């Protein structure tokens, strides 16, 4: 046993001299309790595969969640973790992250958890740019409480609390995160393990808040459009003559590449030169946009995020925005370091102050 | 004017044992600063000092109106005092509204110093005076000094290139100079203070210093006052002293606790009156390894604090009633996760936004029971401004030793009030650090070493804490019920029952000192028949009242509860030694109900919720009547009725037959009156 030495910002553990961590090192013995076919299984196994590859020791990884099916995930990862209360995971994670820059802190949350009860904490974690990797498992429904409409359910969703169809407009998590000033915003999907791994790896490498919306299937309560199991370029029997047809699958955003889609890349995202607005055009059009998530001005990413609402069956996946800004954690630690250049200030002089007087005995 | 001349003591000052002075003016007149400086000056010459700031909730209520009056009352004495005094002897009124709002409380024969500059037709009208009180004889009972404070101040600062409005604003310093002279106080400390405070505004700095000096000189040269007074130093135990405000004392106590635990202090907070000042104090102490974080709301504030605790900091959050309500769910999480945490609630008038700047003790039941599930939590109360330091350290000690969230209750009166504080030697402070887990503490079924986060210390029942970064001890905690030892999620009925009882036993078993009784006439059973027991900020008024009652030849005992959860083990046996136990509270009987529940002893309540601390005379009269057992029908018991016409209004409501509210109201009235009811044992 040792006493806290007041220097908790220095790594307490360490991986030096130890073998590289493996999937097994990140796996707990807890029985996984999600419905068969739940998208959360795929996300968990991706995380188990990804974490060892990041080179961070299990003891330096902390996973914090709220409440919901998705928020059970920390129990299945053999790291440090908190399964907290509904919607508040970003606040617990903030308290951990800003005090301990040696830790890699992840937040796992659901669409109800992050966007209904926890909306406030999410936007503030993003605007502050706290060094958190936030995985928003979006199944467009409240799973744990048995199928009520969530803030991402589309209008008309039928559920036990909306038997005649929901009336409220859904949030677009990507647009919301961009509006909050997030420096890293991405969307991926549970059914595409490679895309999921690549997106989470990019998020892990980002310094500052990274929001990754993971479109997650909940076979029990909702069915979100799944990506067709067809390789790109492969001719399908009836390639539809409509860019909004679900058969195309989601647009994949790749940095430095033109944004085109369809089996023959016959469709593309084009920018109207007079208004600057993004729309859908033909793949061969000279106005097809080359994707640049590093664009400082978030209008571009916002335009991309909004595209799906009008002209596509499924929203684009990939990294929408990835820009570099100082993280709150760095600024916070810097402020502390400048305030105490010679270590901790003297308690006696603080207590005595400059306005004390002495009473003789 | 060289300062040496100013610092000379006036000749022939009349000695006073104590005096109560109230500065009152518009909320824009700087009365809080003025009062605070006067208190610091008095403390610096060794007086005992107790203060009572009182200000409106609005930053600037309409100027010149009674609603906008801000005041600061000080009691200074050559002996040990515990309250800011009942009635001012001296009232400084910077405008007609300040006079109107305060004159009724001034002692007959007391001194009024008022600023004639604002006694204009408009000024009188805004204050609601039909006739100028300076001319209608209504102030005949007082010694009135009508002085053009604003005019003199403006003249004194004429050389400093200030705008007319800014020049007039130095009138508070002129008044402070004058009153300082009147009470033989030195103003050097205040000059130094002004130089520091306005360092970035040389003109304002120079003008304030000039006005302060001019006020002092005005007193000396005009012979406006027949008498100059002096309050000699109070005999305090030897040591280094500081004039300490309640909120600052709590902040310093938390810093000292973290220091003595060898941990960084991490504060998550969201601004709220009257607790924000603790956030402000701590935010400025980064050099003492204080980490502060202003969150987006009170939930995030406690969330961050819990996160900080999990990561190895001493996690703290500070708030007031409305914020406390928001934190309830997270408190439950801290209980089940068994993490150290200090939650400070600086109580104000409730419910809802209530009286944001006024004091009350009405969050006690919230602290005791305000969570879902069986969620026991230690509760500690601060008793006076300087005591904030010790109380905060004690809260942190318990939080760390028992791995539990602890609620520390303060209130607006303590928060804003101030008194001399003996600065402790750092070596005197206890070490409250804890050992963190670094090694596995158990074995699994196959004999492999594992970490059991819910194994317990056999004495304290505290669980081991392993912070992230510790290799080999990775584990998850959370809000779902924990299996004993392993901390894994468990829905097992027996385990749940065991864990609930274990968490309760841990809190019940916290070592708290026994209840002490202050009774010069003898120990419990052989001294007084009546015991007055309180918690929190009523300590001062109850103590003064008991002294007063004893000075009149009667016997009375006083006891005070610092620890409300768990209660001292000897509580019931002490209480049962008295014929009557009186519980004065600034609520409708919250502690009294708790005592009844915990000890089966019936007490007599004295309750008031006027946003102001009890007055000594009022409590002394209540105690006297309880001792004398008079007013059996209680209805006429002087000093026990709701003050003003509240009793009559409640009665009128019940007579009017307003069904439910009236029934409740009359119960409250009966309770207010029923101070002589016998202890029902
Ligand atoms: C304060 C509070 N309110 C309500 C609940 C009930 N509740 C638990 S999970 C949940 C919604 C979860 O939905 P989502 O975040 O989308 O997660 P999912 O279960 O779909 O993964 C609700 C309303 C709760 N646990 N706490
Ligand atoms: S209800 Fe839906 S989200 Fe929850 S475990 Fe089942 S499939 Fe997964």
XYZ file of C-alpha atoms in Angstrom, chain A:
361
model
C 0.000 0.000 0.000
C 1.180 3.489 -0.653
C -0.165 6.888 0.053
C -1.285 9.192 -2.712
C 1.666 11.399 -3.259
C -0.173 14.423 -4.543
C 1.310 13.928 -7.967
C -1.488 11.942 -9.444
C -0.989 13.475 -12.849
C 2.027 11.247 -13.280
C 1.269 7.745 -14.437
C 0.762 5.531 -11.440
C 0.979 2.338 -13.394
C 3.012 1.799 -16.500
C 3.567 -0.679 -19.220
C 7.329 -0.569 -19.322
C 8.858 -3.990 -19.386
C 5.532 -5.699 -19.850
C 4.385 -7.675 -22.878
C 1.967 -5.939 -25.238
C -1.663 -6.233 -24.126
C -3.941 -8.629 -25.953
C -7.657 -9.004 -26.534
C -7.780 -11.279 -23.491
C -6.292 -8.534 -21.337
C -9.265 -6.337 -22.141
C -11.914 -9.020 -21.643
C -13.751 -9.533 -18.356
C -15.349 -12.707 -17.170
C -18.755 -11.049 -16.937
C -21.447 -12.735 -18.976
C -22.479 -10.452 -21.825
C -26.198 -9.769 -21.596
C -27.476 -8.198 -24.758
C -30.194 -9.669 -27.017
C -28.961 -12.000 -29.714
C -28.234 -9.969 -32.826
C -27.873 -6.730 -30.933
C -25.410 -4.372 -32.586
C -23.730 -3.811 -29.237
C -22.044 -7.236 -29.508
C -20.189 -6.151 -32.636
C -19.184 -2.856 -31.055
C -17.865 -4.630 -27.955
C -15.811 -7.075 -29.939
C -14.437 -4.245 -32.067
C -13.420 -2.404 -28.904
C -11.752 -5.514 -27.516
C -9.766 -5.833 -30.699
C -9.006 -2.137 -30.962
C -7.850 -1.291 -27.444
C -4.779 -3.599 -27.428
C -3.757 -2.104 -30.760
C -3.754 1.417 -29.308
C -0.857 0.529 -27.023
C -2.498 1.878 -23.873
C -2.343 -0.492 -20.901
C -5.719 -1.668 -19.556
C -5.039 0.117 -16.258
C -4.575 3.406 -18.062
C -7.883 3.076 -19.849
C -11.106 4.236 -18.224
C -14.519 3.630 -19.764
C -17.431 5.600 -18.374
C -21.039 5.043 -19.352
C -24.511 6.249 -18.463
C -27.582 4.034 -18.357
C -29.096 1.984 -21.159
C -28.366 -1.294 -22.911
C -25.381 0.348 -24.561
C -24.081 1.663 -21.244
C -23.466 -1.883 -19.981
C -20.421 -2.042 -22.185
C -17.813 -1.057 -19.552
C -18.604 -4.202 -17.537
C -17.291 -6.293 -20.388
C -13.976 -4.477 -20.837
C -11.244 -5.262 -18.335
C -10.186 -1.691 -17.756
C -11.076 0.813 -15.051
C -14.647 1.949 -15.500
C -17.768 3.545 -14.126
C -21.302 2.577 -15.042
C -22.763 5.848 -13.836
C -26.204 7.419 -13.953
C -28.482 8.206 -16.851
C -27.082 10.894 -19.132
C -24.256 12.091 -16.911
C -21.316 10.013 -18.127
C -19.528 12.998 -19.731
C -19.391 14.811 -16.399
C -17.793 11.905 -14.516
C -15.429 11.382 -17.430
C -14.515 15.075 -17.428
C -13.561 14.918 -13.754
C -11.313 11.950 -14.485
C -9.785 13.181 -17.715
C -8.829 16.735 -16.785
C -7.158 15.563 -13.592
C -5.366 12.604 -15.113
C -3.867 13.327 -18.526
C -2.082 9.970 -18.280
C -5.364 8.138 -18.791
C -7.256 7.351 -21.963
C -10.885 8.093 -21.157
C -13.819 6.764 -23.158
C -17.511 7.456 -22.838
C -20.098 4.938 -23.980
C -23.615 6.269 -24.283
C -26.912 5.720 -26.085
C -29.107 8.086 -28.051
C -31.461 8.547 -25.126
C -28.617 8.771 -22.643
C -26.569 11.269 -24.629
C -29.220 13.313 -26.383
C -32.264 13.343 -24.097
C -31.384 13.352 -20.400
C -27.698 13.994 -21.001
C -27.877 16.512 -23.837
C -26.505 19.290 -21.695
C -23.410 17.397 -20.616
C -22.696 16.187 -24.127
C -22.679 19.646 -25.708
C -20.541 21.068 -22.932
C -17.976 18.273 -23.116
C -17.776 18.947 -26.856
C -17.520 22.716 -26.639
C -14.815 22.452 -23.982
C -12.978 19.933 -26.108
C -12.363 17.608 -23.171
C -10.094 14.764 -24.196
C -12.859 12.149 -24.278
C -13.663 9.541 -26.891
C -17.436 9.528 -26.905
C -19.128 6.550 -28.532
C -22.784 7.298 -29.105
C -24.484 3.973 -29.789
C -27.475 5.192 -31.762
C -30.206 2.595 -32.111
C -32.859 5.295 -32.562
C -34.866 3.915 -29.656
C -34.835 3.462 -25.889
C -33.750 -0.139 -25.659
C -33.451 -0.787 -21.950
C -36.845 0.698 -21.123
C -38.489 -1.325 -23.879
C -38.883 0.571 -27.049
C -40.031 4.141 -26.496
C -39.169 6.775 -29.096
C -35.832 8.494 -28.506
C -34.509 11.889 -29.617
C -33.195 10.252 -32.782
C -36.381 8.340 -33.663
C -37.914 9.562 -36.862
C -41.285 11.291 -36.802
C -44.087 8.752 -36.671
C -42.173 6.133 -34.685
C -44.638 3.776 -33.081
C -43.728 2.644 -29.614
C -45.413 1.903 -26.291
C -45.443 5.592 -25.404
C -46.320 6.756 -28.904
C -48.932 4.281 -30.082
C -50.140 6.704 -32.760
C -46.681 7.678 -33.877
C -44.193 10.142 -32.384
C -44.631 13.814 -33.226
C -41.237 15.286 -32.449
C -38.429 15.976 -34.873
C -35.297 13.933 -34.329
C -31.834 15.264 -33.619
C -29.115 14.697 -36.136
C -26.270 13.835 -33.735
C -23.596 14.899 -36.208
C -25.177 18.306 -36.805
C -25.683 18.727 -33.077
C -22.050 17.926 -32.295
C -20.857 20.299 -34.998
C -23.097 23.006 -33.608
C -21.512 22.465 -30.203
C -18.096 23.078 -31.747
C -16.833 19.493 -31.645
C -13.354 19.113 -33.081
C -13.802 15.488 -34.151
C -17.125 14.214 -35.435
C -17.627 10.908 -37.168
C -20.319 8.414 -37.970
C -19.924 4.708 -38.449
C -22.029 1.602 -38.318
C -21.971 -1.573 -36.216
C -22.258 -3.925 -39.173
C -19.069 -2.806 -40.885
C -16.281 -3.883 -38.597
C -13.514 -2.439 -40.746
C -15.138 0.953 -40.949
C -15.936 0.848 -37.251
C -12.337 -0.031 -36.352
C -10.893 2.611 -38.642
C -13.228 5.296 -37.322
C -12.595 4.453 -33.663
C -8.857 4.353 -34.316
C -9.036 7.838 -35.822
C -11.075 9.022 -32.838
C -8.550 7.543 -30.398
C -5.758 9.400 -32.148
C -7.576 12.720 -31.881
C -6.521 15.108 -29.107
C -9.658 16.567 -27.608
C -13.291 15.533 -27.670
C -14.171 12.985 -30.344
C -17.802 12.186 -30.968
C -18.450 8.993 -32.889
C -22.035 8.176 -33.690
C -22.298 4.433 -34.209
C -25.487 3.457 -35.951
C -26.473 0.407 -34.004
C -29.041 -2.222 -34.779
C -31.575 -3.126 -32.128
C -33.389 -6.124 -33.561
C -35.666 -6.242 -30.568
C -37.181 -2.792 -30.858
C -36.158 -1.094 -34.042
C -34.673 -1.808 -37.370
C -32.379 0.805 -38.793
C -31.343 0.477 -42.433
C -28.456 -1.962 -42.544
C -25.637 -1.752 -44.965
C -26.166 -4.247 -47.798
C -23.649 -7.066 -47.689
C -22.391 -6.361 -51.122
C -18.900 -5.238 -52.028
C -18.553 -1.890 -53.780
C -18.388 -2.113 -57.548
C -20.282 -5.386 -57.630
C -23.266 -5.124 -59.970
C -26.570 -5.748 -58.280
C -29.514 -7.085 -60.249
C -31.339 -3.800 -60.357
C -29.122 -0.786 -59.707
C -31.778 1.842 -59.046
C -31.843 5.021 -60.996
C -32.322 7.110 -57.878
C -29.612 8.397 -55.523
C -31.971 8.101 -52.546
C -32.492 4.390 -53.040
C -31.448 2.372 -49.980
C -29.627 -0.142 -52.140
C -26.682 2.232 -52.520
C -25.801 1.915 -48.877
C -24.396 4.914 -47.070
C -22.012 7.366 -48.685
C -18.494 6.708 -47.391
C -16.484 9.803 -46.666
C -12.768 9.369 -47.311
C -10.353 12.260 -46.806
C -8.850 13.520 -50.068
C -11.249 11.566 -52.270
C -14.239 12.819 -54.243
C -17.533 11.996 -52.562
C -19.185 9.619 -55.018
C -21.467 6.654 -54.508
C -23.532 4.021 -56.300
C -22.257 0.807 -57.818
C -20.707 2.693 -60.727
C -19.979 5.795 -58.678
C -22.631 7.393 -60.796
C -23.720 9.754 -58.008
C -21.795 12.357 -56.116
C -22.030 15.224 -53.642
C -21.725 18.496 -55.536
C -21.305 22.052 -54.383
C -23.398 24.772 -55.982
C -20.777 27.402 -56.854
C -23.182 30.309 -56.440
C -24.651 29.396 -53.026
C -21.933 27.077 -51.735
C -24.633 24.604 -50.755
C -24.119 20.864 -51.034
C -26.463 18.652 -52.998
C -26.578 15.386 -54.904
C -25.447 15.327 -58.525
C -23.821 13.004 -61.009
C -20.545 11.313 -60.219
C -18.833 12.745 -63.263
C -19.775 16.323 -62.480
C -16.775 18.640 -62.161
C -18.411 20.173 -59.092
C -18.127 16.926 -57.094
C -16.667 17.736 -53.694
C -13.348 16.319 -52.519
C -13.783 15.407 -48.859
C -11.689 17.407 -46.408
C -12.558 16.793 -42.745
C -9.813 19.257 -41.778
C -11.842 22.234 -43.014
C -11.779 24.629 -40.065
C -15.111 26.196 -40.877
C -17.703 23.633 -39.838
C -20.258 24.809 -42.422
C -18.982 22.202 -44.858
C -19.327 19.325 -42.412
C -22.696 20.665 -41.370
C -23.854 20.688 -44.991
C -22.784 17.064 -45.329
C -24.606 16.145 -42.136
C -27.811 17.736 -43.343
C -27.692 16.060 -46.791
C -29.195 12.828 -45.604
C -32.267 14.473 -44.213
C -33.479 15.516 -47.645
C -31.801 13.536 -50.368
C -30.476 10.195 -49.097
C -31.878 7.042 -47.609
C -29.037 6.700 -45.151
C -26.665 9.287 -43.755
C -23.030 9.321 -44.919
C -20.499 7.504 -42.737
C -16.908 8.474 -42.075
C -15.107 11.351 -40.407
C -17.037 14.579 -40.942
C -14.689 16.846 -39.116
C -11.275 16.487 -37.566
C -9.528 19.717 -36.682
C -6.797 20.442 -34.223
C -7.459 22.677 -31.241
C -5.953 22.627 -27.767
C -7.848 20.229 -25.529
C -9.411 21.485 -22.315
C -7.244 18.975 -20.454
C -4.035 20.484 -21.821
C -5.152 24.019 -21.003
C -6.250 22.944 -17.545
C -2.955 21.237 -16.759
C -0.988 24.165 -18.162
C -2.894 26.571 -15.940
C -2.120 24.418 -12.919
C 1.535 24.152 -13.837
C 1.922 27.908 -14.270
C 0.138 28.545 -10.993
C 2.627 26.433 -9.078
C 5.970 26.629 -10.812
C 7.776 25.464 -7.672
C 5.346 22.797 -6.603
C 2.498 23.132 -4.193
C 2.160 26.484 -2.414
C 2.846 26.694 1.293
C -0.212 26.001 3.438
C 1.034 28.009 6.374
C 1.395 31.218 4.401
C -2.022 30.691 2.838
C -3.690 30.292 6.214
C -1.823 33.164 7.815
C -2.453 35.561 4.949
C -1.293 39.142 4.941
C -3.916 40.509 7.324
C -3.288 38.477 10.463
C -2.214 39.748 13.852
C -0.625 38.144 16.845
C -2.104 37.990 20.319
C 0.620 37.486 22.888
C 0.085 34.910 25.622
